[in-house]
Amino acid sequence: KAGVTQTPRYLIKTRGQQVTLSCSPISGHRSVSWYQQTPGQGLQFLFEYFSETQRNKGNFPGRFSGRQFSNSRSEMNVSTLELGDSALYLCASSLATGQSETQYFGPGTRLLVL
Amino acid sequence: DAKTTQPNSMESNEEEPVHLPCNHSTISGTDYIHWYRQLPSQGPEYVIHGLTSNVNNRMASLAIAEDRKSSTLILHRATLRDAAVYYCILRDFRDDKIIFGKGTRLHILP
């Protein structure tokens, strides 16, 4: 089975622009979560989607949004980019939701905002 | 959110067992204990999880204290490939999102 894939792998944007990142979960997985990783803040939870509905949301401003499609693929969007949005964005998928579910992470998209 | 406490870093020699501790004194009766690790330049990967009993899988063992206020991840025979940041995480049935702490950076000495 193919793992979680994320596109693009690397991205350079300038302040004020917007960006859309894509995540394709493992086949059959219906839950997708997004995380931001920076050297200063570590790994921070952004949001989780299950069956096209947002289940959980972390403490990020409204500039960060996401959605999930009927085939479980997910996108996240960041509008009005700031320098501090430079980070590794990780996507993880799991079969279902729940505290015992294992999450499988993709390789991430590295975003650099200039 | 439930909290865990881990040492910032640990060192171990190659081919020796490694015991990575985690304290979670505020754990509730329904919290699952999960361990993930992140190798350099990769996304995190699942290692093991448990609720009350000790657990074993091909990667590691998880020893959970009887009062569940602490747990230990055991790598039976460390290799250089095990050098990574190890995260101990509690997941609550009311809010099961994964909250990562700082983790323990494990260095393996050849």
Short mmCIF file of C-alpha atoms in Angstrom, two decimals:
data_model
loop_
_atom_site.label_atom_id
_atom_site.label_comp_id
_atom_site.label_asym_id
_atom_site.label_seq_id
_atom_site.Cartn_x
_atom_site.Cartn_y
_atom_site.Cartn_z
CA LYS A 1 0.00 0.00 0.00
CA ALA A 2 1.27 3.46 -0.83
CA GLY A 3 1.93 5.73 2.13
CA VAL A 4 0.67 9.23 2.74
CA THR A 5 1.73 11.56 -0.03
CA GLN A 6 2.02 15.32 0.15
CA THR A 7 2.46 17.80 -2.65
CA PRO A 8 4.35 19.88 -3.28
CA ARG A 9 7.37 18.85 -1.20
CA TYR A 10 8.95 22.29 -1.25
CA LEU A 11 7.47 25.72 -1.77
CA ILE A 12 8.71 29.29 -1.70
CA LYS A 13 6.22 32.14 -1.36
CA THR A 14 6.36 35.81 -0.46
CA ARG A 15 4.55 37.62 2.33
CA GLY A 16 0.91 38.33 1.58
CA GLN A 17 0.49 35.48 -0.87
CA GLN A 18 -1.64 32.46 -0.24
CA VAL A 19 -0.75 28.79 -0.53
CA THR A 20 -2.59 25.48 -0.89
CA LEU A 21 -1.02 22.21 0.23
CA SER A 22 -2.36 18.80 -0.71
CA CYS A 23 -2.43 15.48 1.12
CA SER A 24 -3.46 12.07 -0.19
CA PRO A 25 -4.09 9.61 2.64
CA ILE A 26 -3.39 5.90 2.64
CA SER A 27 -6.07 4.10 0.66
CA GLY A 28 -9.05 3.32 2.88
CA HIS A 29 -8.13 5.90 5.52
CA ARG A 30 -10.90 8.38 6.23
CA SER A 31 -9.28 10.66 8.79
CA VAL A 32 -6.69 13.29 7.89
CA SER A 33 -4.87 15.56 10.35
CA TRP A 34 -2.53 18.46 9.69
CA TYR A 35 0.41 19.66 11.77
CA GLN A 36 2.87 22.53 11.61
CA GLN A 37 6.47 21.95 12.69
CA THR A 38 8.89 24.77 13.44
CA PRO A 39 12.19 24.76 15.36
CA GLY A 40 10.76 27.09 17.99
CA GLN A 41 7.30 25.64 18.59
CA GLY A 42 7.83 22.02 17.65
CA LEU A 43 4.94 19.98 16.26
CA GLN A 44 1.60 21.74 16.60
CA PHE A 45 -1.81 20.36 15.70
CA LEU A 46 -3.71 22.38 13.08
CA PHE A 47 -6.91 20.45 12.36
CA GLU A 48 -8.44 17.05 11.72
CA TYR A 49 -11.00 16.00 9.12
CA PHE A 50 -13.14 12.91 9.01
CA SER A 51 -15.71 12.17 6.31
CA GLU A 52 -15.37 15.73 4.95
CA THR A 53 -16.12 17.29 8.34
CA GLN A 54 -13.68 19.13 10.59
CA ARG A 55 -13.59 17.29 13.93
CA ASN A 56 -10.89 19.14 15.79
CA LYS A 57 -9.07 22.41 15.44
CA GLY A 58 -5.88 23.69 17.02
CA ASN A 59 -5.06 27.23 18.14
CA PHE A 60 -4.23 28.81 14.81
CA PRO A 61 -5.63 32.00 13.27
CA GLY A 62 -8.41 31.89 10.71
CA ARG A 63 -5.86 32.36 7.93
CA PHE A 64 -5.30 28.61 8.22
CA SER A 65 -8.11 26.56 6.77
CA GLY A 66 -8.61 23.14 5.33
CA ARG A 67 -11.05 20.83 3.70
CA GLN A 68 -11.49 17.18 2.88
CA PHE A 69 -12.97 15.74 -0.28
CA SER A 70 -15.23 12.73 -0.71
CA ASN A 71 -12.23 10.57 -1.66
CA SER A 72 -10.60 11.55 1.69
CA ARG A 73 -7.92 13.67 0.05
CA SER A 74 -7.35 16.86 1.96
CA GLU A 75 -6.06 20.34 1.29
CA MET A 76 -4.97 23.07 3.63
CA ASN A 77 -4.82 26.72 2.73
CA VAL A 78 -2.92 29.56 4.31
CA SER A 79 -3.92 33.05 3.24
CA THR A 80 -1.99 36.30 3.66
CA LEU A 81 1.27 34.52 4.39
CA GLU A 82 3.55 35.83 7.13
CA LEU A 83 7.25 35.16 7.65
CA GLY A 84 6.37 33.07 10.71
CA ASP A 85 4.40 30.65 8.57
CA SER A 86 7.67 29.21 7.28
CA ALA A 87 7.55 25.66 8.51
CA LEU A 88 7.26 21.99 7.69
CA TYR A 89 3.59 21.10 7.22
CA LEU A 90 2.81 17.48 7.94
CA CYS A 91 -0.25 15.50 7.08
CA ALA A 92 -1.24 12.26 8.80
CA SER A 93 -3.97 9.77 8.01
CA SER A 94 -5.72 7.09 10.01
CA LEU A 95 -8.43 4.54 9.31
CA ALA A 96 -10.89 6.23 11.63
CA THR A 97 -10.96 8.63 14.52
CA GLY A 98 -10.43 7.69 18.12
CA GLN A 99 -7.84 7.65 20.85
CA SER A 100 -6.44 4.24 19.93
CA GLU A 101 -6.06 4.91 16.20
CA THR A 102 -2.57 5.00 14.73
CA GLN A 103 -1.70 8.00 12.60
CA TYR A 104 0.57 7.58 9.57
CA PHE A 105 2.52 10.67 8.59
CA GLY A 106 3.60 11.89 5.19
CA PRO A 107 7.02 13.38 4.43
CA GLY A 108 5.72 16.93 4.73
CA THR A 109 5.72 20.09 2.64
CA ARG A 110 8.46 22.55 3.50
CA LEU A 111 7.18 26.11 3.07
CA LEU A 112 9.51 29.08 3.02
CA VAL A 113 7.96 32.55 3.18
CA LEU A 114 10.20 35.42 2.07
CA ASP B 1 -4.79 18.73 27.51
CA ALA B 2 -3.10 15.87 29.33
CA LYS B 3 0.62 16.49 29.80
CA THR B 4 3.69 14.29 29.65
CA THR B 5 7.22 14.93 30.88
CA GLN B 6 10.24 13.45 29.15
CA PRO B 7 14.00 14.04 29.45
CA ASN B 8 15.30 16.39 26.76
CA SER B 9 17.97 13.97 25.56
CA MET B 10 19.48 10.57 26.19
CA GLU B 11 22.46 8.63 24.93
CA SER B 12 22.90 4.93 24.45
CA ASN B 13 25.45 2.61 22.95
CA GLU B 14 24.66 0.68 19.81
CA GLU B 15 23.36 -2.86 20.35
CA GLU B 16 22.38 -2.13 23.96
CA PRO B 17 18.84 -1.78 25.34
CA VAL B 18 17.40 1.70 25.76
CA HIS B 19 14.78 2.70 28.31
CA LEU B 20 13.01 5.97 27.51
CA PRO B 21 10.94 7.26 30.45
CA CYS B 22 7.75 9.30 30.39
CA ASN B 23 5.85 10.78 33.33
CA HIS B 24 2.13 11.48 33.03
CA SER B 25 0.93 12.02 36.57
CA THR B 26 -2.39 13.62 35.48
CA ILE B 27 -3.42 10.72 33.27
CA SER B 28 -7.09 9.78 33.40
CA GLY B 29 -8.43 6.26 33.38
CA THR B 30 -9.37 6.36 29.71
CA ASP B 31 -6.24 8.02 28.27
CA TYR B 32 -4.21 5.91 25.86
CA ILE B 33 -0.41 6.21 25.96
CA HIS B 34 1.14 6.53 22.50
CA TRP B 35 4.76 6.72 21.39
CA TYR B 36 5.87 8.17 18.09
CA ARG B 37 9.36 8.92 16.87
CA GLN B 38 10.73 11.28 14.27
CA LEU B 39 13.89 10.40 12.41
CA PRO B 40 15.92 13.24 10.89
CA SER B 41 14.25 14.84 7.86
CA GLN B 42 11.19 12.59 8.10
CA GLY B 43 7.64 12.81 9.40
CA PRO B 44 6.86 11.15 12.73
CA GLU B 45 6.22 7.42 12.74
CA TYR B 46 4.13 5.34 15.11
CA VAL B 47 6.03 3.15 17.54
CA ILE B 48 3.58 1.63 20.01
CA HIS B 49 0.58 2.38 22.21
CA GLY B 50 -1.19 0.94 25.22
CA LEU B 51 -3.84 1.53 27.85
CA THR B 52 -3.08 -0.48 30.98
CA SER B 53 -1.10 -3.61 30.16
CA ASN B 54 2.44 -3.84 28.87
CA VAL B 55 2.62 -4.11 25.10
CA ASN B 56 5.15 -5.57 22.69
CA ASN B 57 5.55 -5.22 18.96
CA ARG B 58 8.35 -5.72 16.45
CA MET B 59 9.77 -2.26 17.12
CA ALA B 60 9.65 -1.93 20.89
CA SER B 61 8.01 -2.72 24.21
CA LEU B 62 5.90 -0.42 26.33
CA ALA B 63 5.99 -0.89 30.08
CA ILE B 64 3.18 0.91 31.93
CA ALA B 65 3.39 1.47 35.69
CA GLU B 66 0.65 -0.06 37.78
CA ASP B 67 -0.73 3.38 38.73
CA ARG B 68 -0.33 4.48 35.07
CA LYS B 69 1.42 7.69 36.14
CA SER B 70 4.51 6.75 34.16
CA SER B 71 5.58 4.52 31.30
CA THR B 72 8.80 3.38 29.65
CA LEU B 73 9.51 2.73 26.02
CA ILE B 74 12.05 -0.06 25.64
CA LEU B 75 14.16 -0.55 22.55
CA HIS B 76 15.69 -3.95 23.07
CA ARG B 77 18.78 -3.54 20.94
CA ALA B 78 19.45 -0.03 19.71
CA THR B 79 20.87 0.55 16.26
CA LEU B 80 22.12 3.76 14.69
CA ARG B 81 18.84 3.94 12.82
CA ASP B 82 17.02 4.39 16.14
CA ALA B 83 18.55 7.85 16.63
CA ALA B 84 15.48 10.08 16.62
CA VAL B 85 13.23 12.29 18.73
CA TYR B 86 10.80 10.12 20.70
CA TYR B 87 7.43 11.55 21.71
CA CYS B 88 5.25 10.22 24.52
CA ILE B 89 1.63 11.31 24.02
CA LEU B 90 -1.63 10.87 25.90
CA ARG B 91 -4.84 10.64 23.93
CA ASP B 92 -8.18 11.31 25.59
CA PHE B 93 -11.49 9.89 24.32
CA ARG B 94 -13.11 13.31 24.78
CA ASP B 95 -10.52 15.08 22.64
CA ASP B 96 -8.35 12.54 20.86
CA LYS B 97 -6.14 14.87 18.85
CA ILE B 98 -2.41 14.29 19.16
CA ILE B 99 -0.58 16.95 21.14
CA PHE B 100 3.19 16.60 20.76
CA GLY B 101 5.51 17.79 23.52
CA LYS B 102 9.24 18.41 23.13
CA GLY B 103 10.11 14.71 23.18
CA THR B 104 13.42 13.02 23.99
CA ARG B 105 16.26 13.24 21.51
CA LEU B 106 17.96 9.85 21.53
CA HIS B 107 21.60 9.67 20.46
CA ILE B 108 23.08 6.28 19.61
CA LEU B 109 26.83 5.93 19.98
CA PRO B 110 28.59 3.46 17.66
#
